[in-house]
mmCIF file of C-alpha atoms in Angstrom:
data_model
loop_
_atom_site.group_PDB
_atom_site.id
_atom_site.type_symbol
_atom_site.label_atom_id
_atom_site.label_comp_id
_atom_site.label_asym_id
_atom_site.label_seq_id
_atom_site.Cartn_x
_atom_site.Cartn_y
_atom_site.Cartn_z
ATOM 1 C CA MET A 1 0.000 0.000 0.000
ATOM 2 C CA VAL A 2 2.864 2.408 0.750
ATOM 3 C CA LEU A 3 4.196 1.997 -2.799
ATOM 4 C CA LEU A 4 0.746 2.694 -4.220
ATOM 5 C CA LEU A 5 0.404 5.788 -2.062
ATOM 6 C CA ALA A 6 3.897 6.945 -3.006
ATOM 7 C CA ALA A 7 3.005 6.533 -6.674
ATOM 8 C CA ALA A 8 -0.204 8.425 -6.109
ATOM 9 C CA LEU A 9 1.629 11.262 -4.383
ATOM 10 C CA LEU A 10 2.873 12.279 -7.753
ATOM 11 C CA VAL A 11 2.880 15.979 -7.131
ATOM 12 C CA GLY A 12 4.853 16.084 -4.008
ATOM 13 C CA GLY A 13 6.913 13.218 -2.801
ATOM 14 C CA CYS A 14 10.597 12.824 -3.278
ATOM 15 C CA SER A 15 9.715 9.260 -4.095
ATOM 16 C CA GLY A 16 8.345 10.491 -7.413
ATOM 17 C CA SER A 17 4.730 10.478 -6.301
ATOM 18 C CA GLU A 18 1.839 11.753 -8.372
ATOM 19 C CA ALA A 19 -0.594 13.806 -6.320
ATOM 20 C CA GLU A 20 -1.095 15.611 -3.018
ATOM 21 C CA PRO A 21 -3.079 16.155 0.217
ATOM 22 C CA THR A 22 -4.717 18.932 2.178
ATOM 23 C CA GLY A 23 -3.767 19.498 5.756
ATOM 24 C CA SER A 24 -5.804 19.112 8.850
ATOM 25 C CA GLY A 25 -7.860 22.251 8.981
ATOM 26 C CA SER A 26 -7.932 23.136 5.301
ATOM 27 C CA PRO A 27 -6.666 26.652 4.628
ATOM 28 C CA SER A 28 -8.853 29.306 3.101
ATOM 29 C CA VAL A 29 -8.341 30.318 -0.497
ATOM 30 C CA SER A 30 -7.708 33.746 -1.980
ATOM 31 C CA GLY A 31 -10.683 35.617 -3.320
ATOM 32 C CA SER A 32 -12.979 33.507 -1.152
ATOM 33 C CA PRO A 33 -12.354 34.189 2.541
ATOM 34 C CA GLY A 34 -13.368 31.213 4.631
ATOM 35 C CA VAL A 35 -13.839 28.927 1.623
ATOM 36 C CA GLU A 36 -12.056 25.620 2.037
ATOM 37 C CA LEU A 37 -10.422 23.406 -0.536
ATOM 38 C CA PRO A 38 -12.432 20.326 -1.457
ATOM 39 C CA SER A 39 -12.341 17.738 1.306
ATOM 40 C CA GLY A 40 -10.700 14.389 0.783
ATOM 41 C CA SER A 41 -14.116 12.714 0.802
ATOM 42 C CA GLU A 42 -15.295 14.472 -2.340
ATOM 43 C CA SER A 43 -15.056 12.641 -5.612
ATOM 44 C CA SER A 44 -16.913 15.027 -7.859
ATOM 45 C CA GLU A 45 -16.286 14.544 -11.557
ATOM 46 C CA ALA A 46 -16.474 18.322 -12.122
ATOM 47 C CA ALA A 47 -13.305 20.305 -11.547
ATOM 48 C CA PRO A 48 -13.711 22.392 -8.392
ATOM 49 C CA SER A 49 -13.551 26.150 -8.670
ATOM 50 C CA VAL A 50 -11.084 27.255 -6.011
ATOM 51 C CA GLY A 51 -8.657 30.077 -5.494
ATOM 52 C CA VAL A 52 -4.982 29.804 -4.603
ATOM 53 C CA PRO A 53 -4.645 28.559 -1.002
ATOM 54 C CA VAL A 54 -3.718 31.382 1.356
ATOM 55 C CA PRO A 55 -0.768 30.645 3.663
ATOM 56 C CA PRO A 56 -2.016 30.183 7.230
ATOM 57 C CA SER A 57 -0.953 32.799 9.763
ATOM 58 C CA ALA A 58 1.077 30.164 11.667
ATOM 59 C CA MET A 59 3.548 30.181 8.755
ATOM 60 C CA ARG A 60 4.655 33.659 9.856
ATOM 61 C CA SER A 61 6.575 31.983 12.683
ATOM 62 C CA ALA A 62 10.017 30.610 11.862
ATOM 63 C CA ASP A 63 9.551 27.804 14.372
ATOM 64 C CA GLU A 64 8.148 24.285 14.676
ATOM 65 C CA ALA A 65 4.538 25.510 14.494
ATOM 66 C CA GLY A 66 5.355 27.418 11.306
ATOM 67 C CA ALA A 67 6.997 24.325 9.785
ATOM 68 C CA GLU A 68 3.963 22.168 10.586
ATOM 69 C CA ALA A 69 1.624 24.767 9.070
ATOM 70 C CA PHE A 70 3.821 24.942 5.974
ATOM 71 C CA VAL A 71 3.574 21.159 5.421
ATOM 72 C CA ARG A 72 -0.238 21.409 5.514
ATOM 73 C CA HIS A 73 -0.085 24.395 3.144
ATOM 74 C CA TYR A 74 2.221 22.543 0.737
ATOM 75 C CA PHE A 75 -0.322 19.764 0.299
ATOM 76 C CA ALA A 76 -3.109 22.322 -0.113
ATOM 77 C CA LEU A 77 -1.030 23.681 -3.010
ATOM 78 C CA VAL A 78 -0.680 20.173 -4.455
ATOM 79 C CA ASN A 79 -4.466 19.716 -4.289
ATOM 80 C CA TYR A 80 -4.962 23.124 -5.879
ATOM 81 C CA ALA A 81 -2.504 22.294 -8.695
ATOM 82 C CA GLN A 82 -4.296 18.999 -9.385
ATOM 83 C CA ALA A 83 -7.694 20.671 -9.454
ATOM 84 C CA THR A 84 -6.782 23.703 -11.554
ATOM 85 C CA GLY A 85 -3.601 22.987 -13.509
ATOM 86 C CA ASP A 86 -2.062 26.165 -12.022
ATOM 87 C CA LEU A 87 1.406 24.944 -11.020
ATOM 88 C CA GLU A 88 3.092 28.258 -10.212
ATOM 89 C CA PRO A 89 2.207 28.401 -6.481
ATOM 90 C CA LEU A 90 3.474 24.817 -6.055
ATOM 91 C CA ARG A 91 6.660 25.542 -8.014
ATOM 92 C CA ALA A 92 7.300 28.586 -5.821
ATOM 93 C CA VAL A 93 7.592 26.468 -2.656
ATOM 94 C CA SER A 94 9.311 23.426 -4.217
ATOM 95 C CA GLY A 95 13.067 23.657 -3.809
ATOM 96 C CA ALA A 96 15.188 22.899 -6.873
ATOM 97 C CA GLU A 97 17.011 20.251 -4.806
ATOM 98 C CA CYS A 98 13.759 18.419 -3.948
ATOM 99 C CA SER A 99 13.719 15.768 -6.665
ATOM 100 C CA GLY A 100 10.307 14.479 -5.577
ATOM 101 C CA CYS A 101 8.837 17.969 -5.713
ATOM 102 C CA GLN A 102 10.229 18.491 -9.195
ATOM 103 C CA ALA A 103 9.007 15.061 -10.362
ATOM 104 C CA GLY A 104 5.529 15.881 -9.080
ATOM 105 C CA VAL A 105 5.432 19.198 -10.917
ATOM 106 C CA GLN A 106 6.651 17.475 -14.086
ATOM 107 C CA TRP A 107 3.905 14.850 -13.751
ATOM 108 C CA LEU A 108 1.250 17.566 -13.453
ATOM 109 C CA GLU A 109 2.725 19.337 -16.482
ATOM 110 C CA LYS A 110 2.377 16.062 -18.399
ATOM 111 C CA VAL A 111 -1.220 15.671 -17.219
ATOM 112 C CA ALA A 112 -2.036 19.170 -18.513
ATOM 113 C CA ARG A 113 -0.088 18.775 -21.760
ATOM 114 C CA LYS A 114 -1.877 15.535 -22.628
ATOM 115 C CA GLY A 115 -5.309 16.876 -21.690
ATOM 116 C CA TRP A 116 -5.691 14.443 -18.807
ATOM 117 C CA THR A 117 -7.486 15.218 -15.546
ATOM 118 C CA ILE A 118 -7.132 13.927 -11.998
ATOM 119 C CA LYS A 119 -10.403 13.124 -10.240
ATOM 120 C CA GLY A 120 -11.043 12.032 -6.718
ATOM 121 C CA GLY A 121 -9.932 12.800 -3.235
ATOM 122 C CA SER A 122 -7.475 15.367 -2.038
ATOM 123 C CA TYR A 123 -4.357 14.638 -0.041
ATOM 124 C CA GLY A 124 -4.349 15.338 3.664
ATOM 125 C CA THR A 125 -1.864 15.363 6.510
ATOM 126 C CA ARG A 126 -2.249 14.721 10.216
ATOM 127 C CA SER A 127 -0.065 14.322 13.275
ATOM 128 C CA GLU A 128 2.521 16.827 12.029
ATOM 129 C CA THR A 129 5.531 16.973 14.342
ATOM 130 C CA ALA A 130 8.390 19.359 13.564
ATOM 131 C CA VAL A 131 11.895 19.305 15.010
ATOM 132 C CA ALA A 132 14.357 22.133 14.465
ATOM 133 C CA LEU A 133 17.598 21.019 12.815
ATOM 134 C CA SER A 134 21.054 22.315 13.706
ATOM 135 C CA THR A 135 21.068 24.674 10.718
ATOM 136 C CA ALA A 136 19.037 27.802 11.507
ATOM 137 C CA GLY A 137 15.695 27.963 9.725
ATOM 138 C CA ARG A 138 15.601 24.247 8.842
ATOM 139 C CA PHE A 139 13.141 21.715 10.187
ATOM 140 C CA ARG A 140 12.327 18.032 9.868
ATOM 141 C CA VAL A 141 8.586 17.401 9.893
ATOM 142 C CA SER A 142 7.136 13.923 10.375
ATOM 143 C CA PHE A 143 3.479 13.399 9.463
ATOM 144 C CA THR A 144 0.887 10.950 8.222
ATOM 145 C CA LEU A 145 -0.088 11.501 4.594
ATOM 146 C CA SER A 146 -3.377 10.164 3.279
ATOM 147 C CA SER A 147 -5.527 10.216 0.186
ATOM 148 C CA PRO A 148 -8.785 8.625 -0.819
ATOM 149 C CA GLY A 149 -8.859 6.968 -4.221
ATOM 150 C CA GLN A 150 -8.111 8.942 -7.368
ATOM 151 C CA LYS A 151 -8.337 8.392 -11.099
ATOM 152 C CA VAL A 152 -6.335 9.853 -13.971
ATOM 153 C CA LEU A 153 -8.679 10.343 -16.923
ATOM 154 C CA GLY A 154 -7.713 10.724 -20.564
ATOM 155 C CA PRO A 155 -9.103 13.445 -22.859
ATOM 156 C CA ALA A 156 -12.164 11.328 -23.703
ATOM 157 C CA GLY A 157 -12.838 10.530 -20.033
ATOM 158 C CA GLU A 158 -11.264 7.064 -20.161
ATOM 159 C CA VAL A 159 -9.572 5.863 -16.971
ATOM 160 C CA LEU A 160 -5.805 5.742 -17.549
ATOM 161 C CA LYS A 161 -4.699 5.079 -13.968
ATOM 162 C CA ARG A 162 -6.502 4.298 -10.752
ATOM 163 C CA TYR A 163 -5.059 4.850 -7.277
ATOM 164 C CA GLU A 164 -6.835 3.156 -4.399
ATOM 165 C CA GLY A 165 -5.516 5.635 -1.856
ATOM 166 C CA GLY A 166 -4.393 4.937 1.664
ATOM 167 C CA SER A 167 -2.035 6.467 4.163
ATOM 168 C CA ALA A 168 1.677 6.367 4.903
ATOM 169 C CA GLU A 169 4.121 7.890 7.306
ATOM 170 C CA ALA A 170 6.205 10.612 5.673
ATOM 171 C CA VAL A 171 8.979 13.040 6.453
ATOM 172 C CA MET A 172 9.764 16.420 4.956
ATOM 173 C CA ARG A 173 12.733 18.737 5.379
ATOM 174 C CA VAL A 174 11.837 22.393 5.009
ATOM 175 C CA ARG A 175 13.597 25.734 5.235
ATOM 176 C CA VAL A 176 12.439 29.229 6.065
ATOM 177 C CA SER A 177 14.481 32.242 5.051
ATOM 178 C CA ALA A 178 13.262 35.841 5.253
ATOM 179 C CA GLY A 179 9.739 34.515 5.842
ATOM 180 C CA VAL A 180 9.749 32.313 2.713
ATOM 181 C CA TRP A 181 9.209 28.571 3.225
ATOM 182 C CA THR A 182 10.641 25.967 0.826
ATOM 183 C CA VAL A 183 10.552 22.166 0.669
ATOM 184 C CA LEU A 184 14.062 20.701 0.496
ATOM 185 C CA PHE A 185 13.166 17.005 0.538
ATOM 186 C CA TRP A 186 10.311 14.650 1.285
ATOM 187 C CA GLU A 187 9.555 10.974 1.154
ATOM 188 C CA THR A 188 7.166 8.347 2.420
ATOM 189 C CA LEU A 189 8.650 5.890 4.917
#
């Protein structure tokens, strides 16, 4: 199941995964104060109309609480990218050295280029626990990553791939510098 989840985490994992989760307590989105991203239980066939997820106020802190909030926000950005095809916010927080992040973005570019769509549940995180690393502004965040089932549909609506979903333990290394958070690395365990 962990391999299936890692494959499904396409948009975010350093393991080359394909999609992404929302965090516990979904963040609001720009242009729609108080509106939440689609919950993981939704499997609507229509693409949701959502704005770019707004960073939670906890991310203003360059501490463990800020790192935990950033992990939840990262997966909100993955869900947003899957739903809309707008990859720029996700690219902005994905470090060049994070091979999984880059592989996820490339997968979503391929999905858009080929006219495919991703339908199904959103990614979510829970039990985020951050530990400051010896280098200032760097944190290791452990969390549980989950996703309900998803499908990748071709241009004619045919099912190309099906992911059953599940959950896995994961770890992410993040950095904050001048108030800007970036993912350095992440993987499922």
